[in-house]
Coordinates of C-alpha atoms in Angstrom, one line a residue:
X29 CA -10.9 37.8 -20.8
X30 CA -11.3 36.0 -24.1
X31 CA -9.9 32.9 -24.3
X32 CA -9.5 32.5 -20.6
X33 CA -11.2 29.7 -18.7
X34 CA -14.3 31.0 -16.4
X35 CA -13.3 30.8 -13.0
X36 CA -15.8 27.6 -11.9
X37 CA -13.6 25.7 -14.5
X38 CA -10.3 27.1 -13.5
X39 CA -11.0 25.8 -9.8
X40 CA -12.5 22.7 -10.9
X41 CA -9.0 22.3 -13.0
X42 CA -6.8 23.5 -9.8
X43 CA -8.5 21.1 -7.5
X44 CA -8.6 18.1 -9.6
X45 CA -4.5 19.0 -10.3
X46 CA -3.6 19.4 -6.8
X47 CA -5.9 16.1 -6.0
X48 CA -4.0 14.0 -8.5
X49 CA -0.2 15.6 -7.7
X50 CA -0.6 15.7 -3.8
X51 CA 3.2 14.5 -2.1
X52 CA 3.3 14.0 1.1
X53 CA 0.9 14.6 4.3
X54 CA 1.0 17.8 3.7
X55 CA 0.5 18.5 0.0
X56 CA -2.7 15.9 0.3
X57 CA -4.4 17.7 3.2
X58 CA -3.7 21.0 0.9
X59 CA -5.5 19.5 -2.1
X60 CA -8.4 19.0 0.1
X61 CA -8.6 23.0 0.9
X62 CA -8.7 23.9 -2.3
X63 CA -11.6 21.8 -2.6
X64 CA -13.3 23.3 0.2
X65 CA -12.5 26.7 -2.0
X66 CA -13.6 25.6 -5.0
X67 CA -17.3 24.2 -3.5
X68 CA -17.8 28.0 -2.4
X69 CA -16.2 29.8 -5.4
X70 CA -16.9 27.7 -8.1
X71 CA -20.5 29.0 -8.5
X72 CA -22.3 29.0 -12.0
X73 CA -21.2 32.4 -13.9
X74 CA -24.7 33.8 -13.2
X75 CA -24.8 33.4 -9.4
X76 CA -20.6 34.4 -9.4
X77 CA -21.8 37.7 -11.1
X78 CA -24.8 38.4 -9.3
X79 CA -22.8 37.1 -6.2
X80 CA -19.4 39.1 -6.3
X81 CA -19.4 42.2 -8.8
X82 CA -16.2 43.1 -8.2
X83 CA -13.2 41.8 -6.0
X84 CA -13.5 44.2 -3.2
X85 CA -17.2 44.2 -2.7
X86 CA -19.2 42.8 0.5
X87 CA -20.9 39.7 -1.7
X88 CA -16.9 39.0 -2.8
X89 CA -15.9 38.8 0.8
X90 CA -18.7 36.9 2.2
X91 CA -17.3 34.2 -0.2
X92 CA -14.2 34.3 0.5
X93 CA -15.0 33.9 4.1
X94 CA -16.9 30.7 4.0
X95 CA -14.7 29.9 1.6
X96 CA -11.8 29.9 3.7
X97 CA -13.5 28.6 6.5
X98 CA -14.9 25.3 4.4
X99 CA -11.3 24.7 4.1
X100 CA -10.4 24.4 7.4
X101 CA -13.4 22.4 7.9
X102 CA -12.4 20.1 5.4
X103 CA -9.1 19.6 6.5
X104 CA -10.1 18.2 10.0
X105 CA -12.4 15.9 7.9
X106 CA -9.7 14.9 6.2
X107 CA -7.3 13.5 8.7
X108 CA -8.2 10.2 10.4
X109 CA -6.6 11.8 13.9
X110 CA -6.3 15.7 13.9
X111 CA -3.5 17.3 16.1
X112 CA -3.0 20.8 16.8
X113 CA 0.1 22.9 16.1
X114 CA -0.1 21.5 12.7
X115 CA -1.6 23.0 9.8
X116 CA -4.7 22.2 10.5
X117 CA -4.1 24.6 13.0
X118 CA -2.8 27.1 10.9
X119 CA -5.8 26.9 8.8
X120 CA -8.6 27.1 11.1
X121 CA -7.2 30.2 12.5
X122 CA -7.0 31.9 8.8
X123 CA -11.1 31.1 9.0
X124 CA -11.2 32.4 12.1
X125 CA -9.3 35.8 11.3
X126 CA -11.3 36.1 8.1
X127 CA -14.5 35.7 9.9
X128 CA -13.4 38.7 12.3
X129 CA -12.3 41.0 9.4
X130 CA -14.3 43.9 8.3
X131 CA -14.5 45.2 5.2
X132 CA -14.2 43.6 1.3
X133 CA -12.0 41.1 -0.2
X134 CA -9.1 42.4 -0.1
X135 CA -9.2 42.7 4.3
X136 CA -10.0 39.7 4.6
X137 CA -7.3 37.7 2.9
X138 CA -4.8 40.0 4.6
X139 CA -6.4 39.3 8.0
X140 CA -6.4 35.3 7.2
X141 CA -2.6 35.5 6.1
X142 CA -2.2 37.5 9.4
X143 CA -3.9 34.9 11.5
X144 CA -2.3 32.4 10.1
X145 CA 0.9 33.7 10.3
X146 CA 0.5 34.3 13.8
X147 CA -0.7 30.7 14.6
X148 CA 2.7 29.4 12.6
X149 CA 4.5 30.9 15.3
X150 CA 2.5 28.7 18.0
X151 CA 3.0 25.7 16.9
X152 CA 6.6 24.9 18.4
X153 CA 4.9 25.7 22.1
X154 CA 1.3 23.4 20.8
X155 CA 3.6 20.0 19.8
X156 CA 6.3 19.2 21.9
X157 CA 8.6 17.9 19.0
X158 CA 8.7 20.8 17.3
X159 CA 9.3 22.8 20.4
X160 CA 12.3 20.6 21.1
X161 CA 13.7 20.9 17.6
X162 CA 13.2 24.7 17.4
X163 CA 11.2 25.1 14.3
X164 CA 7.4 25.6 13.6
X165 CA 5.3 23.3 11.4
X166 CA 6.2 22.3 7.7
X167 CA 2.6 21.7 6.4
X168 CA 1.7 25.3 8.1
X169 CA 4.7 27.1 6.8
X170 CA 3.4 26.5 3.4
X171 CA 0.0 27.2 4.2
X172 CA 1.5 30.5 5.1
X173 CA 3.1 31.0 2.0
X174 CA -0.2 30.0 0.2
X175 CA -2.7 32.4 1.6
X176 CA 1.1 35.1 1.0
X177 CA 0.7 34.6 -2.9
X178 CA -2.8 34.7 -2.6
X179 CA -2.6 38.2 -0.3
X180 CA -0.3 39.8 -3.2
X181 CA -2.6 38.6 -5.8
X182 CA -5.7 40.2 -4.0
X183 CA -4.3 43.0 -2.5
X184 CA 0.0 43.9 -4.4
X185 CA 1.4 43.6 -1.0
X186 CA 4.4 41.3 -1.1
X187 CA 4.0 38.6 2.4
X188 CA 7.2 39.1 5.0
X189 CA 9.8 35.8 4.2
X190 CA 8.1 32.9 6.1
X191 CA 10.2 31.5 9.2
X192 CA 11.6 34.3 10.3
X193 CA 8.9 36.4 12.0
X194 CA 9.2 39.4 13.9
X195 CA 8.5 38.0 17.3
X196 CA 10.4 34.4 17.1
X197 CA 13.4 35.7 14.5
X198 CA 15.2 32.9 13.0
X199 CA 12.7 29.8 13.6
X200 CA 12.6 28.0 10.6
X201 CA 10.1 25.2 9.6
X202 CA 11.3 22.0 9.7
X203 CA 11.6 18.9 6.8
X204 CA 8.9 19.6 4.7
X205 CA 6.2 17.0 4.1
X206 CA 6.6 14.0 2.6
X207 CA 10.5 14.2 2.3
X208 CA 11.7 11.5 5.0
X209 CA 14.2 12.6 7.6
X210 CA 15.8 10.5 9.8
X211 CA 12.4 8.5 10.5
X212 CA 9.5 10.4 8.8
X213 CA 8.5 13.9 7.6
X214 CA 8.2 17.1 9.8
X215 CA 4.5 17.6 9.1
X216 CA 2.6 16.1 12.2
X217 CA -0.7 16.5 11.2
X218 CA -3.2 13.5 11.3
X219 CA -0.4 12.0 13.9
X220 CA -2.2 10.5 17.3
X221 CA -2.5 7.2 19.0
X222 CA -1.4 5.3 22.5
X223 CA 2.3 5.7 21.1
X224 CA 2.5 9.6 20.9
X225 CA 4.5 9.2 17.6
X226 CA 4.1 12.2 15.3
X227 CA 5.3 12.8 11.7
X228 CA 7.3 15.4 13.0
X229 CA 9.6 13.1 15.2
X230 CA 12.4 13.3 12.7
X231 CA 13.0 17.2 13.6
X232 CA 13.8 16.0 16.6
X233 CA 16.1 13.4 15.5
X234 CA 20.0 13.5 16.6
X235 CA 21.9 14.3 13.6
X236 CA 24.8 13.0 14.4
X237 CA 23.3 9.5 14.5
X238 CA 24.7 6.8 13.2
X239 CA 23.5 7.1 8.9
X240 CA 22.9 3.5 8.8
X241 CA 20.6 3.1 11.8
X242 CA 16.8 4.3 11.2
X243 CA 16.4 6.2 14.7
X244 CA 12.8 7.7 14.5
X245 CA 10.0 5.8 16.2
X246 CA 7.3 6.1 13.7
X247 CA 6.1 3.8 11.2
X248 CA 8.5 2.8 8.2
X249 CA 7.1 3.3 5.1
X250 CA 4.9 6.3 3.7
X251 CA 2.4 5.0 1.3
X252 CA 0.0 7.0 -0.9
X253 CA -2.3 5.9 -4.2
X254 CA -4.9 7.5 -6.1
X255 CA -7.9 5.0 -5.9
X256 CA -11.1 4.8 -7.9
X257 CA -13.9 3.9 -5.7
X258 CA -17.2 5.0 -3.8
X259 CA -18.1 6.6 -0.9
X260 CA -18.9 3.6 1.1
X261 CA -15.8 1.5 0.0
X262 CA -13.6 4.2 1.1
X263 CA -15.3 4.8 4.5
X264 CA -14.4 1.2 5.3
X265 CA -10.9 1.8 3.5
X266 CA -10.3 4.2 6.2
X267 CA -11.6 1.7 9.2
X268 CA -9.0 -0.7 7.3
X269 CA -5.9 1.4 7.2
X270 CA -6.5 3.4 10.7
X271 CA -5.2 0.6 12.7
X272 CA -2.1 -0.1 10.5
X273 CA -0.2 3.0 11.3
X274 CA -0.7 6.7 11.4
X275 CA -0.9 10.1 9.6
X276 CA -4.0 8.7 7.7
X277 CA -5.3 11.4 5.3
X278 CA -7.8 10.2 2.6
X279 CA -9.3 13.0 0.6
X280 CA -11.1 13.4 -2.8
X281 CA -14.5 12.9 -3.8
X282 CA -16.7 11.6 -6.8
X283 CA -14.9 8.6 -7.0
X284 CA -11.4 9.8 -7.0
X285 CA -9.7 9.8 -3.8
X286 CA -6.2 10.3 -2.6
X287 CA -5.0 8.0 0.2
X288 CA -2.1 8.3 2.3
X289 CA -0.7 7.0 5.3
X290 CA 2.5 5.6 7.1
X291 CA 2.3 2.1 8.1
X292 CA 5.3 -0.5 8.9
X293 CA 3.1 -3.0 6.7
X294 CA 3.0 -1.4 3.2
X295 CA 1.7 -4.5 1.4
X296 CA -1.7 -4.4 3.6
X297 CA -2.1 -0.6 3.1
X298 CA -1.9 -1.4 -0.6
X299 CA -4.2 -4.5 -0.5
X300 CA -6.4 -2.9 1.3
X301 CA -6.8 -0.1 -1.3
X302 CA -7.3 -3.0 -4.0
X303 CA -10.0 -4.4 -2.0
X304 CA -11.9 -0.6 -1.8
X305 CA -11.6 -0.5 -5.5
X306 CA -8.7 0.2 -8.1
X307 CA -5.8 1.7 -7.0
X308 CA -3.0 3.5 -8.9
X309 CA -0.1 5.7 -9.2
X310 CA 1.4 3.5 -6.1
X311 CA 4.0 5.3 -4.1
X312 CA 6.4 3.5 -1.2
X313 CA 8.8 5.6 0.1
X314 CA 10.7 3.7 2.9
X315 CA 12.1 6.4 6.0
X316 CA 15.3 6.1 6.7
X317 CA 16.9 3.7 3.2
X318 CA 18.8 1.0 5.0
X319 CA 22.5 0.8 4.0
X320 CA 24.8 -1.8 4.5
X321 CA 26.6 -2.5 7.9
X322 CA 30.0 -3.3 9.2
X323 CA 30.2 -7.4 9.0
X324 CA 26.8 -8.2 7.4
X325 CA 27.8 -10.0 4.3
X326 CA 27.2 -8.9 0.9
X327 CA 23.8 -9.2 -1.2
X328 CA 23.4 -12.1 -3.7
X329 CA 22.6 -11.7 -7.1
X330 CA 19.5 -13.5 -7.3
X331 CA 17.4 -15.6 -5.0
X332 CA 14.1 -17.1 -4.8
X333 CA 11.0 -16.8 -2.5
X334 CA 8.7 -19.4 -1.9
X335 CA 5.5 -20.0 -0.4
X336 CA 4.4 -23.9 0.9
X337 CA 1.9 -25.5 2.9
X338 CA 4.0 -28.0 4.5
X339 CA 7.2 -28.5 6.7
X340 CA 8.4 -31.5 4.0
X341 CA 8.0 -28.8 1.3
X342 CA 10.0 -26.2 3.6
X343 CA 13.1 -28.1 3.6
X344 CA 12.7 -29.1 -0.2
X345 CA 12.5 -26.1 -0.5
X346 CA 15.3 -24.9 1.4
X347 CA 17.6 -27.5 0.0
X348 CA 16.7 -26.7 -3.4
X349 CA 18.0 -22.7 -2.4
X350 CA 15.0 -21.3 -1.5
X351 CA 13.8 -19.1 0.9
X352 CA 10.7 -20.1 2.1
X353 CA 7.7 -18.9 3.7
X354 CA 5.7 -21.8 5.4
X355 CA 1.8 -21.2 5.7
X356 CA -1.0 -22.9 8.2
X357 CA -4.5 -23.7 7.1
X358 CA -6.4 -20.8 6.9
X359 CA -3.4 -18.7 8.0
X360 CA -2.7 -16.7 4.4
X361 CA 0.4 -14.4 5.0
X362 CA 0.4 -11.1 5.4
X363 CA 2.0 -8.9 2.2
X364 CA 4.4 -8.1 4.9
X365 CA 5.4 -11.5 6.1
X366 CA 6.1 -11.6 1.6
X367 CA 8.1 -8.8 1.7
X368 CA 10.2 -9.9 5.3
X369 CA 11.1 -12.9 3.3
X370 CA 12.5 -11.4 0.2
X371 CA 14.3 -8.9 2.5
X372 CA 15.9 -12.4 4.1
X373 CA 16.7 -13.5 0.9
X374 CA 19.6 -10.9 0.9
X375 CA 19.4 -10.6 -3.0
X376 CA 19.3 -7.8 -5.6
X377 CA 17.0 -9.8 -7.9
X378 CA 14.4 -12.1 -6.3
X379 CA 11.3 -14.6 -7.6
X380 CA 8.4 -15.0 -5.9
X381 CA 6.5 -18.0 -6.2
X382 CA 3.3 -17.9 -4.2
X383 CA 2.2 -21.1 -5.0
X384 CA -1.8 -20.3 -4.5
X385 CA -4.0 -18.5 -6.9
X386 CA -5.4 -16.7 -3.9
X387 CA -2.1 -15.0 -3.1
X388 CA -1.9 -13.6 -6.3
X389 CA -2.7 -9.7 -4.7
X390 CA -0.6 -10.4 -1.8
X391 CA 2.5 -11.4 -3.6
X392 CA 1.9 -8.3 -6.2
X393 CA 1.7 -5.7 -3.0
X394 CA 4.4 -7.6 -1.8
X395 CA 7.3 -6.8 -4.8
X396 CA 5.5 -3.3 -5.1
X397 CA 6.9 -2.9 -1.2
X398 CA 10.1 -4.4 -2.0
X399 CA 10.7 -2.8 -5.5
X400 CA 10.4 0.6 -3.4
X401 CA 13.6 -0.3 -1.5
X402 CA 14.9 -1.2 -5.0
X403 CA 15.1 -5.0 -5.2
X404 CA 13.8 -6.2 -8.5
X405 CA 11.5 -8.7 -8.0
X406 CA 9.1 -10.6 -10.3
X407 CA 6.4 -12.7 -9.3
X408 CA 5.4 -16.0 -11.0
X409 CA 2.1 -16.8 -11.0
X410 CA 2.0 -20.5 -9.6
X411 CA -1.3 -21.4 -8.2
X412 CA 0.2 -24.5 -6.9
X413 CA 3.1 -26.2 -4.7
X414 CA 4.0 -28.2 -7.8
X415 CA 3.9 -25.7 -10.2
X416 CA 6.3 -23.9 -7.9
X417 CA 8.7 -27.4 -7.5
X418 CA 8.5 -27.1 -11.1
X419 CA 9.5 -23.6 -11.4
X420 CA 12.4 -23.8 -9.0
X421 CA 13.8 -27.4 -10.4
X422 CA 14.2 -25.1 -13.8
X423 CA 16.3 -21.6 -11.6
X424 CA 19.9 -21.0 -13.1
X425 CA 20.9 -17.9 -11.3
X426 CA 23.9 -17.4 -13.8
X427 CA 21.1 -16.6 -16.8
X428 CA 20.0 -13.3 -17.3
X429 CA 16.8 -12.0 -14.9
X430 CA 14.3 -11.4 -17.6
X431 CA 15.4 -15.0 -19.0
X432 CA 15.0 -17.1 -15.7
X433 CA 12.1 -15.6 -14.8
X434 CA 10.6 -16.6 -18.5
X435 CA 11.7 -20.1 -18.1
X436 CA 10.3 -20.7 -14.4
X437 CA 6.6 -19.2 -15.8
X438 CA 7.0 -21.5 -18.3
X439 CA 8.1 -24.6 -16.1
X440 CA 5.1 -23.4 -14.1
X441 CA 2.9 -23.7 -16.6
X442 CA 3.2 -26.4 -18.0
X443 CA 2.6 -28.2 -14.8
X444 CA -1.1 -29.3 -14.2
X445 CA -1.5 -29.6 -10.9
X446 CA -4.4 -31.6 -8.6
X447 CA -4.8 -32.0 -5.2
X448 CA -7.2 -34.2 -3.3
X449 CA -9.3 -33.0 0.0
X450 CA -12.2 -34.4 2.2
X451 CA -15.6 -32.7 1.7
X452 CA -16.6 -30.6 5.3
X453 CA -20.1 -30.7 4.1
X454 CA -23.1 -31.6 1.7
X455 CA -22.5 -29.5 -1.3
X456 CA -22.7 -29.1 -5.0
X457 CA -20.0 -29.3 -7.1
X458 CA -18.4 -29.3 -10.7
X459 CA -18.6 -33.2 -10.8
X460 CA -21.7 -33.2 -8.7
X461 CA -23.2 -33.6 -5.2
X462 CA -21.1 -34.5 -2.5
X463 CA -21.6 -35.4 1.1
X464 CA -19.4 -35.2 4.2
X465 CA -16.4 -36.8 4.3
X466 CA -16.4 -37.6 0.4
X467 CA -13.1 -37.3 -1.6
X468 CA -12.7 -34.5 -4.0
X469 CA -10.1 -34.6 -6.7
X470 CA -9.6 -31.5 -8.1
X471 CA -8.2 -30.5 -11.2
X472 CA -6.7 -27.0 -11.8
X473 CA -8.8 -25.7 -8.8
X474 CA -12.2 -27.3 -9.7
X475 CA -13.9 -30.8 -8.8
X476 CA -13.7 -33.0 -11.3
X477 CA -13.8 -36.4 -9.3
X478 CA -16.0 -37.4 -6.2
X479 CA -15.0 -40.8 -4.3
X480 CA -15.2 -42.7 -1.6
X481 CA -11.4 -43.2 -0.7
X482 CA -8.0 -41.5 -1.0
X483 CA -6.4 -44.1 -3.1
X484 CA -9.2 -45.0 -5.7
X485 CA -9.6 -41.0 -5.7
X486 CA -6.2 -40.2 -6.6
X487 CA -6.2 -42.8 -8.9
X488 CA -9.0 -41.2 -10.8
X489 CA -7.6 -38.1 -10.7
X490 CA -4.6 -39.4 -12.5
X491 CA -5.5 -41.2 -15.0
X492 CA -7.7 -38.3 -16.1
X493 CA -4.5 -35.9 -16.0
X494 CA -2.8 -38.5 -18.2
X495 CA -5.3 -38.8 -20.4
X496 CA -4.1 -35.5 -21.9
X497 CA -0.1 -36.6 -21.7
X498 CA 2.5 -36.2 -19.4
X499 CA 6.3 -37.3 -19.1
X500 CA 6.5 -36.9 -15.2
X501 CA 4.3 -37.0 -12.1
X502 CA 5.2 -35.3 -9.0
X503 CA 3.3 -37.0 -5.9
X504 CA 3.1 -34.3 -2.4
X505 CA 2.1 -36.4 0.2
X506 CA 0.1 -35.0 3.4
X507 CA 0.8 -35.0 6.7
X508 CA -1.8 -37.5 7.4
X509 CA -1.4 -39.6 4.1
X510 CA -0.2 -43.1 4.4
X511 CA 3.0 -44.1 2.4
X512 CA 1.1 -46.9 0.8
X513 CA -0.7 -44.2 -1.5
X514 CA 2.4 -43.1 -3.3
X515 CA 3.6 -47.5 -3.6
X516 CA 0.1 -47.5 -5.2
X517 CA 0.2 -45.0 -7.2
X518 CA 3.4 -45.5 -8.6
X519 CA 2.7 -48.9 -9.4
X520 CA -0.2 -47.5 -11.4
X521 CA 1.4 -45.0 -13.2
X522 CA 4.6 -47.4 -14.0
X523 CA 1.8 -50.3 -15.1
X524 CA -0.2 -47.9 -17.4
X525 CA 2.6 -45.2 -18.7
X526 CA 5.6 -46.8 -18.9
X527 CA 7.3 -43.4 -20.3
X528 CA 6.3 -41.6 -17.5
X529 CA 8.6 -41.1 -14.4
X530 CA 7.2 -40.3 -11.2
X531 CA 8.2 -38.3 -7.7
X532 CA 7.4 -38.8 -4.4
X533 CA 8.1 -35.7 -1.9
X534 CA 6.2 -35.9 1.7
X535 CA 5.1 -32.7 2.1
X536 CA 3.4 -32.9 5.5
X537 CA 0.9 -30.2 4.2
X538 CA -1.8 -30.3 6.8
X539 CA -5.5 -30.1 5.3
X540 CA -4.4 -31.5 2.1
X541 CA -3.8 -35.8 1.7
X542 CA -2.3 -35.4 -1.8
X543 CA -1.0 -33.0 -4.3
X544 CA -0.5 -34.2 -7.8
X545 CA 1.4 -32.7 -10.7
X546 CA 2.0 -33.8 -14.4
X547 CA 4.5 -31.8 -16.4

C-alpha cells in the first residue's frame, strides 16, 4: 500500500537487522536464513509481479520453495562443523517438506511448519545430550516457532504451542541459545571435534552442582563481533578461529559479517578478527561467572600487570608489586596468557603495561576479555621496559583509578627510551647501511646510531638522548652485557651531566645488551 516499503526493501531491511542483532549460535545461524529468503524473494518489483501474482498462486509457491530450501542450504554453509539434531536439522527438513507439497503458497508453508515440527521431535533420539536431558533442540524450537508466525500470516491458522507435541507430550526445549547454562548454551549446532563437546552439554548438566564450580566441558567463553572485511580475509578468519574452540558460525556478506564462536582463548578470537579487518560491537560472555570460594582470599583493590623481557626485570618487577608476565625472544604472549595474569592479579582494578609497541592489540583483546568478567582494566601504552619501570615507580593504589592510571601514562611518556642490538644481517637503515654484527642504537624504535662496539654505541646513543634534556637515566643491562658498560656509562653521564642521576637494573633480557631510558 502507500507508504509501505516494497517487499525487496523490506527483506533487504529484515536481513541486514537480524544480521546486525544476532545473539547467540542460534539467533546468528537464523540471520543467515533469512538471507537465503531474501536472495529468492527479494526480486526487482517487475520480476516479483510477473513472478508471483498473488500469494496462493503456482509462481508464489515455486519461490517460496527454493526459498526455503536456500535457507537450509545456507545454514550448513554457515557453520564451520554441522551436527544433526540441531536446527540445521530442523531446517533442512522444512525444505524438504515444502519441496514435497502440492499446491500454492499457502500448502507449502504449512507442510514446512509440519516437517519441521516433526523433525523437532527427533532431535532428542539424533544428539545424545539432548536425549539424556529430555528436551529437543533450542535453535530448532524457534525455528519452529518462526515458520508458526509465518504459517498464520500465510495461511490464519494459529501453530500448536511448541514443546509440547502430540506424540512426545511435555518435552520442552532446552536453554535457549546464547544464554550460558551451567557450561554453554543448549543449541548444539556447529558443535563437532575429537572431544565430542556440544553446545548443548549444559542441558545435561547436574543441577544440583555445586554454583561455584563451572561443570560443563566445553570451551569458556562465547565470543561474537560484527566485522568489516572481504571475502578472502574472512575465509582465512575462519581457518584461524576453527582450531580455537567450537560452535564457529560466521555469516554475512558484502563486507559485513557476523562471527561467533566459543573458545577458552577469547583474546585470539578477537585478534584474530582484528587481523581479518575491523571488528566491532565485541561481545564476551564467560559460561559459568566464577564466584568466590570457601578460603580463597579476598580481591585487592588495584594491581598491576606487567610484561618484561628479562628474569632481572621479573623480580623488579615483582618487588616493586607487580604481577608479571616474562616473555622469550620471539615468544609474544598470547591475549590469553594477558588475561591469565590479570586474573592472578586477584584485583578489581588492574593496569596493564605491555611494555612493547607490538603488544598493543594483544594487551587491548586482553582487558576486552577481562572487562567481560567485570574487572576494570586500563591499558598503558608503554612501548618499552622503561617506560613501564617508569610507570610503575609513579602507582599509588590509594588514588582514585581514572587518576593513577593518568599519572603512570604520563610517567610513561615522558620516558624516552633506547635500546641497543647487534645487526643479524646487511641492511639499510634510518642512520644508514649496516653489516652483520654492527651495533644499532635505537632511539624510540628507529636506528639512529650504527657502531662498532657496545660501549662506544651506547655512549652515542646517550649523549644524543641528552642532548634534548633529562634529569635521570635508567640503564637495563642484558643477559650477556658486561658490568663494565654501566661503570662506563655512568662515569660518562656523572662527567658530562652533573644534574643527572642514573640507575643501573640487570635485566638479564636475552637478545637485547642494553636498554636506556631518560625521564
Amino acid at each position: 500500500g502507500p507508504g509501505l516499503p516494497a517487499l525487496p526493501d523490506a527483506l533487504r531491511a529484515m536481513t541486514h537487522g537480524a544480521l546486525i542483532g544476532a545473539r547467540g549460535n542460534s539467533g546468528t545461524i537464523l540471520s543467515q536464513m533469512l538471507r537465503g529468503l531474501a536472495e529468492v524473494l527479494a526480486v526487482p518489483r517487475e520480476a516479483a509481479a510477473e513472478a508471483a501474482p498473488e500469494p496462493g498462486g503456482r509462481a508464489g509457491s515455486e519461490r517460496l520453495r527454493r526459498a526455503l530450501r536456500r535457507a537450509g542450504d545456507a545454514a550448513y554453509r554457515a557453520v564451520a562443523h554441522p551436527v544433526e539434531g540441531t536446527m540445521l536439522t530442523v531446517a533442512a527438513a522444512a525444505a524438504d517438506a515444502a519441496e514435497r507439497a502440492g499446491g500454492g503458497a499457502a500448502e507449502v508453508v504449512r507442510a514446512a511448519y509440519e516437517g519441521a515440527r516433526a523433525a523437532l521431535e527427533e532431535t532428542p533420539e539424533q544428539l545424545d545430550v539432548l536425549g539424556r536431558a529430555g528436551v529437543v533442540d533450542a535453535g530448532g524450537c524457534g525455528l519452529v516457532t518462526v515458520l508458526g508466525a509465518l504459517m498464520e500470516a500465510v495461511t490464519g491458522e494459529s501453530p500448536r504451542p511448541v514443546g509440547g507435541g502430540r506424540d512426545r507430550p511435555g518435552r520442552a526445549p532446552g536453554p535457549s541459545a546464547g544464554q550460558p547454562a551451567a557450561a554453554a548454551d543448549s543449541d548444539a549446532t556447529g558443535v563437532t571435534g575429537a572431544t565430542g563437546s556440544t553446545d548443548a552439554a549444559a542441558v545435561g548438566a547436574d543441577a544440583a552442582a555445586e554454583p561455584a564450580v563451572c561443570t560443563g566441558e566445553g570451551p569458556a567463553y562465547e565470543v561474537m563481533y560484527l566485522l568489516e572485511a572481504g571475502d578472502e580475509a574472512v575465509e582465512t578468519l575462519r581457518a584461524r578461529l576453527d582450531p580455537l574452540g567450537d560452535s564457529l558460525v560466521v555469516v554475512g556478506g558484502d563486507g559485513l559479517w557476523n562471527v561467533h564462536v566459543h573458545v577458552d582463548d577469547a583474546g585470539a578470537a578477537v585478534e584474530a578478527g582484528i587481523e581479518a579487518g575491523r571488528p566491532y560491537r565485541i561481545r564476551v560472555t564467560h559460561f559459568g561467572p566464577e564466584t568466590q570460594r570457601a578460603g580463597q582470599p579476598p580481591r585487592a583493590q588495584r594491581a598491576v600487570v606487567m610484561v618484561v623481557p628479562g628474569d632481572g626485570l621479573a623480580e623488579l618487577s615483582r618487588e616493586a608489586g607487580a604481577t608479571v608476565v616474562t616473555v622469550r625472544p620471539g615468544e609474544p604472549p598470547a591475549a590469553g596468557e594477558l588475561v591469565e595474569a590479570i586474573r592472578r592479579a586477584h584485583a578489581r582494578e588492574v593496569v596493564l603495561l605491555p611494555n612493547d609497541t607490538a603488544l598493543r592489540h594483544t594487551a587491548a583483546a586482553a582487558a576486552e576479555q577481562a572487562r567481560a568478567e567485570g574487572i576494570r582494566v586500563a591499558v598503558v601504552p608503554t612501548r618499552s621496559p622503561v617506560q613501564g619501570i617508569a610507570a610503575l615507580a609513579v602507582h599509588e593504589p590509594e588514588r582514585r583509578f581514572d587518576e593513577d592510571v593518568v599519572a603512570m601514562t604520563s610517567a610513561a611518556g615522558a620516558t624516552r627510551h633506547a635500546e641497543l642490538a647487534v645487526a643479524e644481517h646487511r641492511s639499510w637503515t634510518m642512520a644508514g647501511v649496516c653489516q652483520a654484527g654492527d651495533v644499532l642504537g635505537l632511539i624510540d624504535g628507529d636506528v639512529a646510531v650504527i657502531g662498532q662496539d657496545l660501549a662506544t654505541t651506547a655512549e652515542a646513543v646517550l649523549e644524543r638522548m641528552l642532548a634534548a634534556g633529562g634529569e635521570m637515566v635508567t640503564l637495563v643491562l642484558g643477559a650477556e652485557a658486561p658490568d663494565a658498560l654501566a661503570d662506563h656509562l655512568e662515569d660518562r653521564v656523572r662527567q658530562g651531566h652533573l644534574a643527572v642521576d642514573t640507575v643501573v637494573h640487570r635485566g638479564g633480557q636475552p637478545s637485547v645488551p642494553l636498554i636506556i631510558g631518560v625521564e
